[in-house]
Coordinates of C-alpha atoms in Angstrom, one line a residue:
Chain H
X278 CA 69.9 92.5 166.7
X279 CA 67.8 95.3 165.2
X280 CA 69.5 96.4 161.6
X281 CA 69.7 100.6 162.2
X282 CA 70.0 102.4 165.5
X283 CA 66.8 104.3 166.8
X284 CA 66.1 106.9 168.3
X285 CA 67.4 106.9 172.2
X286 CA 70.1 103.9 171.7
X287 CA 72.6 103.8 173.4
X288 CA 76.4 104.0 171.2
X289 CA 78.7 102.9 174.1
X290 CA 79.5 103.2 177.5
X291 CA 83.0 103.6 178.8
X292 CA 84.4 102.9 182.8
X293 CA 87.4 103.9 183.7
X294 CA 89.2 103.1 187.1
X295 CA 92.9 104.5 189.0
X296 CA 94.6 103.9 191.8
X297 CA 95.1 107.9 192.4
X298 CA 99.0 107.0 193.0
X299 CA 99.3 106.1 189.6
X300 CA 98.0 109.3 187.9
X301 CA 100.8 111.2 186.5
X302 CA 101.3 114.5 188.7
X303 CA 104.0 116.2 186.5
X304 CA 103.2 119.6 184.9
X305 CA 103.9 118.3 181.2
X306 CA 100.8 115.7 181.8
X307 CA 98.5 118.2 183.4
X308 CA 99.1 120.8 180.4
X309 CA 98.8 118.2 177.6
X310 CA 95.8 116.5 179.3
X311 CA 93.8 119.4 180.6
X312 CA 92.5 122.1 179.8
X313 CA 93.4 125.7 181.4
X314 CA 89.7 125.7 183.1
X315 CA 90.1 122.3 184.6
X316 CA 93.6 123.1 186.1
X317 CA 92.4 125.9 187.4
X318 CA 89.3 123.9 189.3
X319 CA 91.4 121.0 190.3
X320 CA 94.3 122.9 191.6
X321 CA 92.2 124.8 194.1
X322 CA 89.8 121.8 194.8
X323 CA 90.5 120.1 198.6
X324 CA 92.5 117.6 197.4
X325 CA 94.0 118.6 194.0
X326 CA 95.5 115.0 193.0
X327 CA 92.7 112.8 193.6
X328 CA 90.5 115.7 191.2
X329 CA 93.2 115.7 188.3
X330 CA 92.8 111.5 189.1
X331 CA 89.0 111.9 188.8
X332 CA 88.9 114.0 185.3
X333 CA 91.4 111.7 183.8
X334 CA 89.5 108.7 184.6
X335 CA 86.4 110.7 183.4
X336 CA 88.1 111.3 180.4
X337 CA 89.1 107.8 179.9
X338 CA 85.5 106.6 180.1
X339 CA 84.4 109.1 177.7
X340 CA 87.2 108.2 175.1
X341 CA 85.8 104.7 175.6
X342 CA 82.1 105.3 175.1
X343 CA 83.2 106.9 171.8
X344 CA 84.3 103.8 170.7
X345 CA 87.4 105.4 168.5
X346 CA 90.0 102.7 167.9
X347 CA 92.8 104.0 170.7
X348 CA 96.0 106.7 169.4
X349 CA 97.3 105.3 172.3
X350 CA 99.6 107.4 174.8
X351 CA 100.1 109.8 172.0
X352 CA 97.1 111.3 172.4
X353 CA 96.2 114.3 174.2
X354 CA 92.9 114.4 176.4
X355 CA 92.7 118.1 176.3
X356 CA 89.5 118.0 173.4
X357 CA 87.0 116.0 176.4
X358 CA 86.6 118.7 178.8
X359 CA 85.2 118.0 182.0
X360 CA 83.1 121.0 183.1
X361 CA 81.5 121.8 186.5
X362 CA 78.1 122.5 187.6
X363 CA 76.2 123.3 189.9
X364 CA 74.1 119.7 188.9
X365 CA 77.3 117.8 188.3
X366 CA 80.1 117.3 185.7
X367 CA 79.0 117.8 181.7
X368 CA 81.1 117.4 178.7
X369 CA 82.3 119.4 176.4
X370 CA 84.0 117.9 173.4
X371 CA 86.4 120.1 170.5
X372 CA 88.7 119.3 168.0
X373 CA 88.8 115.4 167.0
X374 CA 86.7 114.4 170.1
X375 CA 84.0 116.4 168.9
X376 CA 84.0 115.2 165.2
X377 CA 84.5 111.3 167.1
X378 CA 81.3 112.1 169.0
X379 CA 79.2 112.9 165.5
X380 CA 76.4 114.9 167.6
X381 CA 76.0 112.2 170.3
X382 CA 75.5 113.6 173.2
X383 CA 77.7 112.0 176.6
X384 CA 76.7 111.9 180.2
X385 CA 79.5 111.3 182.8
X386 CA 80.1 110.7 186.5
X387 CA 83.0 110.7 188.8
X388 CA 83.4 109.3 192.0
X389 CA 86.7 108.8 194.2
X390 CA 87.5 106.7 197.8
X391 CA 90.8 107.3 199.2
X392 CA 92.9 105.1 197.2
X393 CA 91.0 104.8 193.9
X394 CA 88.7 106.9 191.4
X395 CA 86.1 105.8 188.7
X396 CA 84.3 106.9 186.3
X397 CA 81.5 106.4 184.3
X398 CA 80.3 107.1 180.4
X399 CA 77.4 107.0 178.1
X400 CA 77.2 108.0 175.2
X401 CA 73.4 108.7 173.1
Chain J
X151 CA 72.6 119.3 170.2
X152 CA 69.2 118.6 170.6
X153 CA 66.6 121.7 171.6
X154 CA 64.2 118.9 173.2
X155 CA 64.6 116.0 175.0
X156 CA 63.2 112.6 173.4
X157 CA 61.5 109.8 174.7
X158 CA 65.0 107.1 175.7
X159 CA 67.3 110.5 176.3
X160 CA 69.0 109.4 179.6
X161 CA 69.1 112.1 181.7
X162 CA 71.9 111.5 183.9
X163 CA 74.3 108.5 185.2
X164 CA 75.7 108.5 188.2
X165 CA 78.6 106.7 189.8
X166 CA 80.0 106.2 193.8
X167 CA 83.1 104.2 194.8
X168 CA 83.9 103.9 198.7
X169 CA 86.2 102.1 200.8
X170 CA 84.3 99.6 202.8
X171 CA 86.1 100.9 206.4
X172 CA 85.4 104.5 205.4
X173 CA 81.3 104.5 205.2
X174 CA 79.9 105.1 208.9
X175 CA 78.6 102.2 211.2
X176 CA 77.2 104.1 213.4
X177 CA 73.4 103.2 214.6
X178 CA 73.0 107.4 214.0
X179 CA 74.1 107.5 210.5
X180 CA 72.1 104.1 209.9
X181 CA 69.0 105.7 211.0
X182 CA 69.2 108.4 209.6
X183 CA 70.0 107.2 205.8
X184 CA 68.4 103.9 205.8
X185 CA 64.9 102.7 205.9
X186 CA 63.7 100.0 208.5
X187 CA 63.5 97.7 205.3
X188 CA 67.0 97.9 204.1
X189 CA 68.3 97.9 208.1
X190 CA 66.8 94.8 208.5
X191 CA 67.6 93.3 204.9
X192 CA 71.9 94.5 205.2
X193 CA 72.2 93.7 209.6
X194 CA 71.4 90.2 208.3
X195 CA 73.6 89.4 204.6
X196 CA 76.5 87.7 205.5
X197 CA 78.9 90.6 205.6
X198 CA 76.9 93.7 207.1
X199 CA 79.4 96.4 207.0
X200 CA 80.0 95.8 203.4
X201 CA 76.4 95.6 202.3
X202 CA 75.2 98.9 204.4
X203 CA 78.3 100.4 202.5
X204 CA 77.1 98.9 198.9
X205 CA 73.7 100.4 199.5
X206 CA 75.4 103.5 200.7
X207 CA 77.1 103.8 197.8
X208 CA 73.9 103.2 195.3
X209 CA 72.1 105.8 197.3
X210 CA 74.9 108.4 196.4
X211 CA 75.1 107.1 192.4
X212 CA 71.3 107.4 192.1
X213 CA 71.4 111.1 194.3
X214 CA 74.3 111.9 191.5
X215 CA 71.7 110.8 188.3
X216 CA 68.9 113.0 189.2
X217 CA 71.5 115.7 188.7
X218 CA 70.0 117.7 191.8
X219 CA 72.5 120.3 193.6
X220 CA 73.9 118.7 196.3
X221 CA 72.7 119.7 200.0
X222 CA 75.8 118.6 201.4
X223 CA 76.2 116.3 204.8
X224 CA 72.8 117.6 206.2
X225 CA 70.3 115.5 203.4
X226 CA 68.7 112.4 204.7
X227 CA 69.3 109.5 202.1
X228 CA 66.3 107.9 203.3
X229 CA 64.3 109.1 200.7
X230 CA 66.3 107.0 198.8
X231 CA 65.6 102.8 199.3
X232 CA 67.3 99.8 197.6
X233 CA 64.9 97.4 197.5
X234 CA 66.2 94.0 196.9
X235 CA 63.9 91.9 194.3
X236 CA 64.8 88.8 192.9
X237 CA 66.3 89.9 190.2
X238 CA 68.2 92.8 191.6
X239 CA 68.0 95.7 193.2
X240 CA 65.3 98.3 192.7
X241 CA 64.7 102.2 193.8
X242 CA 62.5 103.7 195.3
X243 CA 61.7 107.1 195.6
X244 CA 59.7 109.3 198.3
X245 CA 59.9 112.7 199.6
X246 CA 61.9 115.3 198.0
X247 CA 63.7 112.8 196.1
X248 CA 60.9 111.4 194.2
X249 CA 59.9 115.0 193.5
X250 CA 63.6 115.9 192.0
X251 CA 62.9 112.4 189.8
X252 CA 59.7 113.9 187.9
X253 CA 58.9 110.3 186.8
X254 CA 62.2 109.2 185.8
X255 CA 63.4 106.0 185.9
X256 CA 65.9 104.3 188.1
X257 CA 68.7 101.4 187.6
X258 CA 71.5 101.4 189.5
X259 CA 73.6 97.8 190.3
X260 CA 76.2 97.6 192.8
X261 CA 79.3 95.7 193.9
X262 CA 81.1 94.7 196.5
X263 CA 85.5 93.6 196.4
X264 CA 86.9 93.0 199.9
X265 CA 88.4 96.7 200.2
X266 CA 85.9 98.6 198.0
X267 CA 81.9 98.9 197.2
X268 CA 81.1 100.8 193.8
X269 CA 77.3 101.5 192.3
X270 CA 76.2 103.1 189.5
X271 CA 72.8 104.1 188.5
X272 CA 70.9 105.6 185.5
X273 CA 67.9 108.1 185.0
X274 CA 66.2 108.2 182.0
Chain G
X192 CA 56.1 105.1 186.2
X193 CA 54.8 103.8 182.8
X194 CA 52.5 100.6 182.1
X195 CA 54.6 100.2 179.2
X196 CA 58.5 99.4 177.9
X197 CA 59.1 102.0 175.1
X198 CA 61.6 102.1 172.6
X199 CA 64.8 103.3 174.0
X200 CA 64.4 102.4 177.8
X201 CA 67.1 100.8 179.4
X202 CA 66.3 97.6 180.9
X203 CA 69.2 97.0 183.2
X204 CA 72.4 97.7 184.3
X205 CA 74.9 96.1 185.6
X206 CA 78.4 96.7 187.8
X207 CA 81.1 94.1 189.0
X208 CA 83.9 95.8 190.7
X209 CA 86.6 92.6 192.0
X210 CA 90.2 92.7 193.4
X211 CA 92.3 91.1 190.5
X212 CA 93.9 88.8 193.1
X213 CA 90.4 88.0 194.3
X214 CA 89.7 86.2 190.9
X215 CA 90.6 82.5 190.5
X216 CA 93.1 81.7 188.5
X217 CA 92.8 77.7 187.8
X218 CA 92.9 76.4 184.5
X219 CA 88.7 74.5 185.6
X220 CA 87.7 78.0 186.6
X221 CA 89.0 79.6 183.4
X222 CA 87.6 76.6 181.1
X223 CA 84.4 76.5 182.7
X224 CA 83.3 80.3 182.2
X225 CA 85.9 81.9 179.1
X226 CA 86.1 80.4 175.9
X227 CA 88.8 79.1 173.5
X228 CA 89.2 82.6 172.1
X229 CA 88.4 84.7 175.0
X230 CA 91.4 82.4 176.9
X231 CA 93.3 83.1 173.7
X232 CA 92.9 86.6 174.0
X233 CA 93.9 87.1 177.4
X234 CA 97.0 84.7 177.9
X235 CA 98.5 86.8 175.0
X236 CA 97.9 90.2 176.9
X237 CA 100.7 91.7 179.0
X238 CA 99.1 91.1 182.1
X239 CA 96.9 87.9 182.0
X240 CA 95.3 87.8 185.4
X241 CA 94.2 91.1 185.1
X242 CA 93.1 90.4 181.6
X243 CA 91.0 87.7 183.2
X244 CA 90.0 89.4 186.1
X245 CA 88.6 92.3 183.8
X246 CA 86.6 89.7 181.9
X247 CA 85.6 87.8 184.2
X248 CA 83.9 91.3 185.8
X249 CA 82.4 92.1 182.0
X250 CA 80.9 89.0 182.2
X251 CA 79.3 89.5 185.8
X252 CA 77.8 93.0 185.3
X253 CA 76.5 91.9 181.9
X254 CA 74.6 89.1 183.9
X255 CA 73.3 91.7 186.3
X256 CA 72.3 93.6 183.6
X257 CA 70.2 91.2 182.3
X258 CA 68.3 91.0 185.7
X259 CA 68.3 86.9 185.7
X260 CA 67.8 85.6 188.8
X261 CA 71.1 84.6 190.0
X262 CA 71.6 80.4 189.5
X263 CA 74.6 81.5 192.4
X264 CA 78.4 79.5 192.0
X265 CA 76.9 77.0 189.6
X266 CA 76.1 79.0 186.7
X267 CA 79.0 78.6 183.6
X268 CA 79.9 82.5 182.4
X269 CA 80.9 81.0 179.2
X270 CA 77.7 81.6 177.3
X271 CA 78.5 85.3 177.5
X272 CA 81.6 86.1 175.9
X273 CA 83.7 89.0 175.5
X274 CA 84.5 90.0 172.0
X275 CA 87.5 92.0 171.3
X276 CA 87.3 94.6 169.2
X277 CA 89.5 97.9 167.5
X278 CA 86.0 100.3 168.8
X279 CA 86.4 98.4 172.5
X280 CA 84.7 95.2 173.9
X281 CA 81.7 93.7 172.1
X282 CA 79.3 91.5 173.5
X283 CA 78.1 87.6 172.0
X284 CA 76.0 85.6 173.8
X285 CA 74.6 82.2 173.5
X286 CA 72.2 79.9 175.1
X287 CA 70.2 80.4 177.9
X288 CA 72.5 83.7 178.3
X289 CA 71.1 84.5 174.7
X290 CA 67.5 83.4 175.4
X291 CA 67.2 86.0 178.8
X292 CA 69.0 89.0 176.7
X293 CA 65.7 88.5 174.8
X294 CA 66.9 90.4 172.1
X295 CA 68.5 93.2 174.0
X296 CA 71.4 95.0 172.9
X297 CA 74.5 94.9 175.3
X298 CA 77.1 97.6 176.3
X299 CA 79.9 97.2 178.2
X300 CA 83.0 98.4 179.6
X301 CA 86.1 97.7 181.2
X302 CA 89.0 98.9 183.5
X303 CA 91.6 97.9 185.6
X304 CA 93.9 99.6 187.8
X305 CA 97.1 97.8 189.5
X306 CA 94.9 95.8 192.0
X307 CA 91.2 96.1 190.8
X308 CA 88.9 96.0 187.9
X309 CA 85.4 97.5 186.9
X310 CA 83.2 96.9 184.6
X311 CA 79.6 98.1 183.7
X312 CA 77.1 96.8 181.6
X313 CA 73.9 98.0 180.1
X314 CA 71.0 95.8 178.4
X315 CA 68.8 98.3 176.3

């Protein structure tokens, strides 16, 4: 074990897996959990509740790989946004997330089957 | 934020989940995203279907940590080949994928359940 | 490619993904690969088979991550335990688990859904 962090480690990493059923679908999650953006992208996506699934597992991860001790259900998601481009999904982090993250910067991916979605975190 | 990028800055992850029965069997869409090598090495593991699917899936987590915008359905994910060491399995670039890499370095580690395959790799 | 290792590269990862019923559940297979306080831990969550299962995938990945050649259904898990922690899981190893980490640093992570878990690993 190396006494202070360098350069290029790595602070955590986060996974986070669903069963798409068991995503909450109500509009009370959606507006606590998301931003306006990302309801406006999943909602007109193909399949609008397996991309709410995927961003709140991609969430989740990210939450994890910040290694902040849980709020538990109380808290809302809506400071990690997910954002979309053109090279994949980036972060963007406000409020308590942000300040959580300390100027680390987080890398995340998304993937979903039929049934199921996960995603992946690092934080650097 | 950093302006530069340092020496140990990943520069992308990238995950892929898939239901086993939902990855193509066809001799077609083995052909066309699988090299000789990787044919020859999944046809004779003990459960084909699901190791063709594993490798599937690793193809599509590395594809998604080179961050490269996605050609959709028509790209060949030949250019991308598992290569099973000893240790693990390894990547292997050519072609336009190796290009898109620009020396970056691969890991990616997959796994298989009885329903589902999931990968994930890393470029950095 | 680079001749040499530099500070900051990642040296593997790792990703288990198993259906929680998939998992044995026998009090040998739980005393060969957890330990005391990693079986503590887990009888005492709300779910225990999951908790297990979940573990028993952290402890998987981390071994891919560490790129050993595999020593297949022989090899004892329990040198590489699963600390729980308020920031998420931390990672202890010891013996020959310890001797192959070389020094590395280990992340990992872990999920579960109603039937599955995930967990990733990374060896820096």
């Amino acid at each position: 074990q190396t006494l202070f962090s360098q350069a290029g480690d790595i602070a955590g990493v986060g996974v986070d897996t669903e069963l798409i059923t068991a995503v909450p679908t109500s509009e009370t999650f959606r507006q606590r959990n998301f931003t306006q953006s990302e309801i406006d992208y999943c909602s007109s996506a193909p399949d609008p509740i397996a991309s709410f699934a995927g961003r709140w597992a991609a969430k989740e991860a990210i939450f994890k790989a910040l290694s902040v001790p849980s709020k538990g259900a109380g808290a809302s998601m809506k400071e990690i946004e997910i954002v979309n481009t053109e090279s994949g999904p980036e972060v963007k982090l406000s409020g308590e997330a942000e300040t959580a993250a300390g100027g680390k910067k987080i890398k995340v991916s998304l993937s979903h089957s039929d049934t199921s979605v996960v995603a992946f975190a690092v934080a650097q």
